[in-house]
Coordinates of C-alpha atoms in Angstrom, one line a residue:
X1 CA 0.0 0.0 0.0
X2 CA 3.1 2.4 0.8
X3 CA 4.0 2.0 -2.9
X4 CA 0.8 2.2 -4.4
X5 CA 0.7 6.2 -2.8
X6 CA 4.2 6.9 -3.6
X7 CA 3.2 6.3 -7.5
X8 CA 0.5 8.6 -7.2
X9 CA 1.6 11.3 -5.6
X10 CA 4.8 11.3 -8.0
X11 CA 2.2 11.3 -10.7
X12 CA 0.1 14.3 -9.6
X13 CA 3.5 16.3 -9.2
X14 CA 5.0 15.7 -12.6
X15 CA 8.1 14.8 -13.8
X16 CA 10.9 16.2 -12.3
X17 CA 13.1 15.6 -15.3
X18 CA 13.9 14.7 -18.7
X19 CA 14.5 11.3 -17.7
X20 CA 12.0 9.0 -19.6
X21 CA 9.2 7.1 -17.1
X22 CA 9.0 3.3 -17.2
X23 CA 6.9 2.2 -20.7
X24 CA 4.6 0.5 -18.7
X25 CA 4.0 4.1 -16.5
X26 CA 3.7 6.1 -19.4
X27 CA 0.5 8.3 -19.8
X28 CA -1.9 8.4 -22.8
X29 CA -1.3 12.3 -23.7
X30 CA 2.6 11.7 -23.3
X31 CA 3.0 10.6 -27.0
X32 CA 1.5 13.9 -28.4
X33 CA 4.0 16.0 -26.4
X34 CA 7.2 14.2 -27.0
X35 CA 8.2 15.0 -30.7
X36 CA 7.6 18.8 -29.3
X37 CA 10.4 18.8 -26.7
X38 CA 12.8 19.3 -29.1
X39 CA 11.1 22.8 -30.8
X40 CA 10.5 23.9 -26.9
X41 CA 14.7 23.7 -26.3
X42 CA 16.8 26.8 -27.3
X43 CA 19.6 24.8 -29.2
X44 CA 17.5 22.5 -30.6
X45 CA 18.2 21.0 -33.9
X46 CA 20.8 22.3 -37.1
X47 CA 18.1 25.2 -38.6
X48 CA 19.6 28.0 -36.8
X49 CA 23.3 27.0 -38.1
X50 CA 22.2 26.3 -41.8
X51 CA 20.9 29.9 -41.5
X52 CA 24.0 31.5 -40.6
X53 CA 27.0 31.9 -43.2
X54 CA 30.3 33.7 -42.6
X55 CA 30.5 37.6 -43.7
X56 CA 32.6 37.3 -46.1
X57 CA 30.6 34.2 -48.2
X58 CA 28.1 37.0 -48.1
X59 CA 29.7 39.8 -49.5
X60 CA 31.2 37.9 -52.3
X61 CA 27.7 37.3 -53.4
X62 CA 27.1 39.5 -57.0
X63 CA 24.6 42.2 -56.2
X64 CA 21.4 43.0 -58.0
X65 CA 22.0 45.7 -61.2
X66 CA 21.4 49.2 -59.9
X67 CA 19.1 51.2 -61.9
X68 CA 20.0 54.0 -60.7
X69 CA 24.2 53.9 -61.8
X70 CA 24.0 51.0 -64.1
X71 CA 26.8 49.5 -62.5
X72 CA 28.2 46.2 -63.2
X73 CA 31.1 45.8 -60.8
X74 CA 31.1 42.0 -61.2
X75 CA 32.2 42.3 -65.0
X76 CA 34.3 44.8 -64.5
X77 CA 32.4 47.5 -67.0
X78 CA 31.2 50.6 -65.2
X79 CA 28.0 52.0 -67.1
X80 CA 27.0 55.3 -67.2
X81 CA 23.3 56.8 -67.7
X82 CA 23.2 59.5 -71.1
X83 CA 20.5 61.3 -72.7
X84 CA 21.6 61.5 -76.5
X85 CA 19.7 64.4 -77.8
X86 CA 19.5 64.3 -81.9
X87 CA 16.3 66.2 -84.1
X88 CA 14.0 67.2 -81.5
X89 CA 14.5 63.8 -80.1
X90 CA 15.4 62.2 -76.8
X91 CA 16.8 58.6 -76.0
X92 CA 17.8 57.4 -72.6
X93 CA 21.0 55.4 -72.9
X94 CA 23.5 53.1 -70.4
X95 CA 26.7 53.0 -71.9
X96 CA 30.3 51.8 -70.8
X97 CA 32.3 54.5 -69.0
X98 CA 35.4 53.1 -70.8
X99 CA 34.1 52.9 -74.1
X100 CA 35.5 55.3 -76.4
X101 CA 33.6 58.3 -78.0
X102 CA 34.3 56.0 -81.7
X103 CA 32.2 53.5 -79.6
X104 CA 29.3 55.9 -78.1
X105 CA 29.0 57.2 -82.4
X106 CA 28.7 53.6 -82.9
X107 CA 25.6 53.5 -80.2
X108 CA 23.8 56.7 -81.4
X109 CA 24.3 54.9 -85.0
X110 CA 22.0 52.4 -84.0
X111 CA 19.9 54.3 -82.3
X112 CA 19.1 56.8 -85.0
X113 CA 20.4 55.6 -88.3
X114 CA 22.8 58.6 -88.7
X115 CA 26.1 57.4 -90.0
X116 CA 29.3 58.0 -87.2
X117 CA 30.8 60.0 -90.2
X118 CA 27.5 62.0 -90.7
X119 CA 27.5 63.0 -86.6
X120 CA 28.6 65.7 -84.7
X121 CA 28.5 64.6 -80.8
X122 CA 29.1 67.6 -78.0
X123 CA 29.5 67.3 -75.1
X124 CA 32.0 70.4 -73.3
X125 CA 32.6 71.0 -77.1
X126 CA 33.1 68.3 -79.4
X127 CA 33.4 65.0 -78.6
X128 CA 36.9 63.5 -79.2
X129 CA 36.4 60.1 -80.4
X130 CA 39.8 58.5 -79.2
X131 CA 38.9 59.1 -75.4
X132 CA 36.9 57.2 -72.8
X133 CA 33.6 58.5 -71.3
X134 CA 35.3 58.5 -68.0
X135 CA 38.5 60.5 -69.4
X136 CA 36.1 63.5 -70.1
X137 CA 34.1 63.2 -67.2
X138 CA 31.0 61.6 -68.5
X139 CA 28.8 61.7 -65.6
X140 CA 25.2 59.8 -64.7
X141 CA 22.5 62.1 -66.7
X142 CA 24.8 63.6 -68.9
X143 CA 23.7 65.1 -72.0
X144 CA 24.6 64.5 -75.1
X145 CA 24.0 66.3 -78.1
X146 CA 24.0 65.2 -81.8
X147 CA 24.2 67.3 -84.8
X148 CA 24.4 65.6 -88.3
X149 CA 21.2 64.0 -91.0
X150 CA 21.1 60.7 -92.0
X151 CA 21.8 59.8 -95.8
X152 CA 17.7 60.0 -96.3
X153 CA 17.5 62.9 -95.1
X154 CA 20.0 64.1 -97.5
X155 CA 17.9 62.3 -100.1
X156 CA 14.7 64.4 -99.1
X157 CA 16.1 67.3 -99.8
X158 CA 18.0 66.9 -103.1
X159 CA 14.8 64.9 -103.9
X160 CA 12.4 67.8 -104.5
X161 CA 14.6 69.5 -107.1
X162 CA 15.7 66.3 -109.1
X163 CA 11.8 65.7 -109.1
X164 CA 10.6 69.6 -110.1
X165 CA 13.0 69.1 -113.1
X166 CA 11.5 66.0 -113.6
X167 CA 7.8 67.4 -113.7
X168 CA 9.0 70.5 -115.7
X169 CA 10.5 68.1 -118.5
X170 CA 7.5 66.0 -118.2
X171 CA 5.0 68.5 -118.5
X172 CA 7.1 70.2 -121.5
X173 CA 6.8 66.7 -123.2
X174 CA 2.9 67.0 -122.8
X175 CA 2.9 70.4 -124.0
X176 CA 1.2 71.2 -127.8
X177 CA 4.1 71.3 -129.6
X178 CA 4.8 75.4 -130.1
X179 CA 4.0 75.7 -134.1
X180 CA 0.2 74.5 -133.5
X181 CA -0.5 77.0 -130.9
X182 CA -2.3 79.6 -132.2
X183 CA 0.0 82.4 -132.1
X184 CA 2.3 80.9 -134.4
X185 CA -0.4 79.4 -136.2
X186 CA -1.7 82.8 -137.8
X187 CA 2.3 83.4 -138.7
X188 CA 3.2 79.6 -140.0
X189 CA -0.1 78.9 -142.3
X190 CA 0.7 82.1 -144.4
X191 CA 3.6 79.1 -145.9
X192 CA 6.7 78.6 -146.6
X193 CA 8.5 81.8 -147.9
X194 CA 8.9 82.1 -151.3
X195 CA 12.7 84.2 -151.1
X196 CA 13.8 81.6 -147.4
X197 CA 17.0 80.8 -147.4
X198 CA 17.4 76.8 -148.5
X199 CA 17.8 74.1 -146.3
X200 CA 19.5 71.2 -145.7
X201 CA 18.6 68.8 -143.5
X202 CA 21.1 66.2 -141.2
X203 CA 23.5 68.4 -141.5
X204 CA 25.2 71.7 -139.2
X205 CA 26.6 73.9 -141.1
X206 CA 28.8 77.2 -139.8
X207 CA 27.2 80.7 -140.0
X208 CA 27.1 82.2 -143.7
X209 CA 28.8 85.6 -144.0
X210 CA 25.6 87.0 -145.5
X211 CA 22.8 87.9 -143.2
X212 CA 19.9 84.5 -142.6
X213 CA 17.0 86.3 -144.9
X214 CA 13.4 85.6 -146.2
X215 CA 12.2 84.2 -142.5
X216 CA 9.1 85.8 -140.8
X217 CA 8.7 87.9 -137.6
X218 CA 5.8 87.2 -134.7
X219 CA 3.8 90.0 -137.0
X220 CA 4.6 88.4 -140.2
X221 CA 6.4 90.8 -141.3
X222 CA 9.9 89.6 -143.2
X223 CA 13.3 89.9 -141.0
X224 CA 16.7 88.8 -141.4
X225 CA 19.1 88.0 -138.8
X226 CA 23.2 89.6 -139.3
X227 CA 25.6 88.2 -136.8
X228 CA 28.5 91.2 -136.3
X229 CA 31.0 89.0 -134.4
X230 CA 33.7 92.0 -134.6
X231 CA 31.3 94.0 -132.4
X232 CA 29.6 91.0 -130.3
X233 CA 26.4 92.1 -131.5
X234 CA 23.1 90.6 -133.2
X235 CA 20.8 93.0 -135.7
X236 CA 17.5 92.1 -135.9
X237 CA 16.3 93.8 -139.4
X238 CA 12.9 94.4 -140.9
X239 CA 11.8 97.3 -143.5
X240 CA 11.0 99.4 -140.7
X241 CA 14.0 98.8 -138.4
X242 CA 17.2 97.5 -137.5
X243 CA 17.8 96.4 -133.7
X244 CA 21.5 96.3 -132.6
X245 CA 21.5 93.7 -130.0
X246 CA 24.1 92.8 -128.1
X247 CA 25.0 89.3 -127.5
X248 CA 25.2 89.2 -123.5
X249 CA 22.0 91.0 -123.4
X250 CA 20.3 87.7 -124.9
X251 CA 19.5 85.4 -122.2
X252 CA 18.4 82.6 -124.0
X253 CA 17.7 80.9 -127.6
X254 CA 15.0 77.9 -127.8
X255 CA 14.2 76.7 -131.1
X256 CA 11.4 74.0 -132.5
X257 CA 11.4 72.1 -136.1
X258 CA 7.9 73.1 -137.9
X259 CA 5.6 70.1 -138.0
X260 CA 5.4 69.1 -141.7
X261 CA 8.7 71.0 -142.3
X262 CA 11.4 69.8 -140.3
X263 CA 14.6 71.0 -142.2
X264 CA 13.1 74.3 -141.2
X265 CA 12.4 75.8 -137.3
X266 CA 10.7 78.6 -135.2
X267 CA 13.6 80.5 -133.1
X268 CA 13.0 82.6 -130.5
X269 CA 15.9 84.5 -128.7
X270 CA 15.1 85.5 -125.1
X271 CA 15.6 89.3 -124.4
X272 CA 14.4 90.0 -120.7
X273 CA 13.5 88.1 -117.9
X274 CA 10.5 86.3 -118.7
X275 CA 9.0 84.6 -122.0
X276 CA 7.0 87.6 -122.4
X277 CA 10.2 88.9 -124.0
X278 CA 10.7 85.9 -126.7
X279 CA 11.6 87.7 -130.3
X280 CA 10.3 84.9 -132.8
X281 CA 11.4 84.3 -136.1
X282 CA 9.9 81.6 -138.0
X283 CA 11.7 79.3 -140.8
X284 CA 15.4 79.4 -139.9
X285 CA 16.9 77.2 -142.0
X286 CA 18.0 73.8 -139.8
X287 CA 21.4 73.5 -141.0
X288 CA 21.9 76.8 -139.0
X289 CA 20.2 76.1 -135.6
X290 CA 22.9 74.7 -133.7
X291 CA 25.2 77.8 -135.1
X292 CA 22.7 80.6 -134.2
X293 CA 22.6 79.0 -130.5
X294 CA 26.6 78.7 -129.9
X295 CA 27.3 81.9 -131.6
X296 CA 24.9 83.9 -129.3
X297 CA 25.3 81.9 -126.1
X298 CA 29.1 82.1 -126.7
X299 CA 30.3 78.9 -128.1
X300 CA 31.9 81.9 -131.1
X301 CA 32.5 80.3 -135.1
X302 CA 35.4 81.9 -136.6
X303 CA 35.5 82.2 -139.8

């Protein structure tokens, strides 16, 4: 019986340490709290170790890429944050601090399309291209201008004028052909005159010494041309008159065969600004033509 009440009262005290009680004493509700022991004990277990790692391991661990400074220490290559400013444009750029302005030309070449020969970079004045970005002091948010057009650009602008000479030749081509406009219509169906000078067509001939007669004026009115090389001049002669015209004063000569007559043109010589000031003259022999037009524009046959 002494036995019996030394059991119990050891029971309704509680175990006095972590020694483990007999299996055949062992309690129902024991089992649950065993495996927690272990969790309840301030060195329990390896977690707490596998979570701790010596400085150093930690600092030789590559960081994260800054935004902010574009570094990339691990690699060796410092990058640097530009604006490159070009044609109204903006573009936000992280280049090398040790690449070479040659390089950066290279960059803005593929950003833009303008050729590195074709740019001008600034930056403090102009950029050299055989130094670093860190040699001049290239620092985060620098800005960087670019002067310079690409090769289309260039294109757009000689463009307009190769295609106005174009439109002008075109629309001359589609133009009624000067000897059936009516103007030269009332002077060209009077006919051929009877006293022109003869032609001969396919072949360019030098200027006679005698004065070009028998041709017809815008009035139809008969004229004859003299060339006075001696005094640089041209005289326009009717009945009425005789113009003395000097040869710089004549800004232009255009001529056009007469449909039906070919060995025979309609000249015009150009003496003020506008066509308003065209002198016409109507069969000139062919042979002649190209004669008339280097002789007054100055291509001069000696005789």
């Amino acid at each position: 019986p002494g036995l019996e009440r030394g059991r119990a009262g050891a029971a309704a005290r509680g175990p006095a340490s972590s020694c483990p009680l007999p299996t055949g004493a062992e309690e129902p509700g024991m089992e649950a709290e065993a495996p927690e022991l272990p969790l309840g004990c301030g060195g329990g277990g390896g977690s707490p170790a596998a979570g701790r790692s010596p400085e150093g391991e930690e600092r030789r661990e590559p960081p994260q890429a800054s935004v902010s400074n574009g570094g990339d220490e691990d690699s060796g290559r410092e990058l640097v944050e530009l604006k490159v400013i070009w044609n109204k444009n903006k573009y936000d750029v992280k280049f090398c601090l040790d690449s070479t302005g040659a390089e950066l030309k290279q960059k803005i070449h593929s950003l833009t399309g303008l050729p590195p020969a074709m740019q001008k970079v600034m930056f403090k004045g102009l950029l050299p291209e055989e130094k670093t970005l860190r040699e001049i002091k290239v620092t985060n948010g620098a800005k960087i201008m670019v002067v310079g057009s690409t090769i289309n650009d260039v294109l757009a602008v000689n463009t307009p004028k190769e295609a106005a000479q174009q439109e002008v030749k075109a629309e001359e081509n589609k133009k009624e052909p000067l000897c059936r406009q009516k103007q030269h219509r009332k002077v060209l169906d009077k006919g051929k005159p009877d006293d022109v000078m003869p032609s001969v067509k396919g072949v360019q001939e030098r200027l006679p010494t005698v004065p070009l007669s028998g041709m017809y004026n815008k009035s139809g009115g008969k004229v004859r041309l003299t060339f006075k090389l001696e005094q640089d001049q041209l005289w326009i002669g009717t009945k009425e008159r005789t113009e003395k015209l000097p040869m710089g004063s004549i800004k232009n000569v255009v001529s056009e065969p007469i449909e039906g007559h070919e060995d025979y043109h309609m000249m015009a010589f150009q003496l003020g600004p506008t066509e308003a000031s065209y002198y016409w003259v109507y069969w000139v022999p062919t042979q002649y033509v190209d004669a008339i037009k280097d002789t007054v524009l100055g291509k001069w046959q000696y005789f």
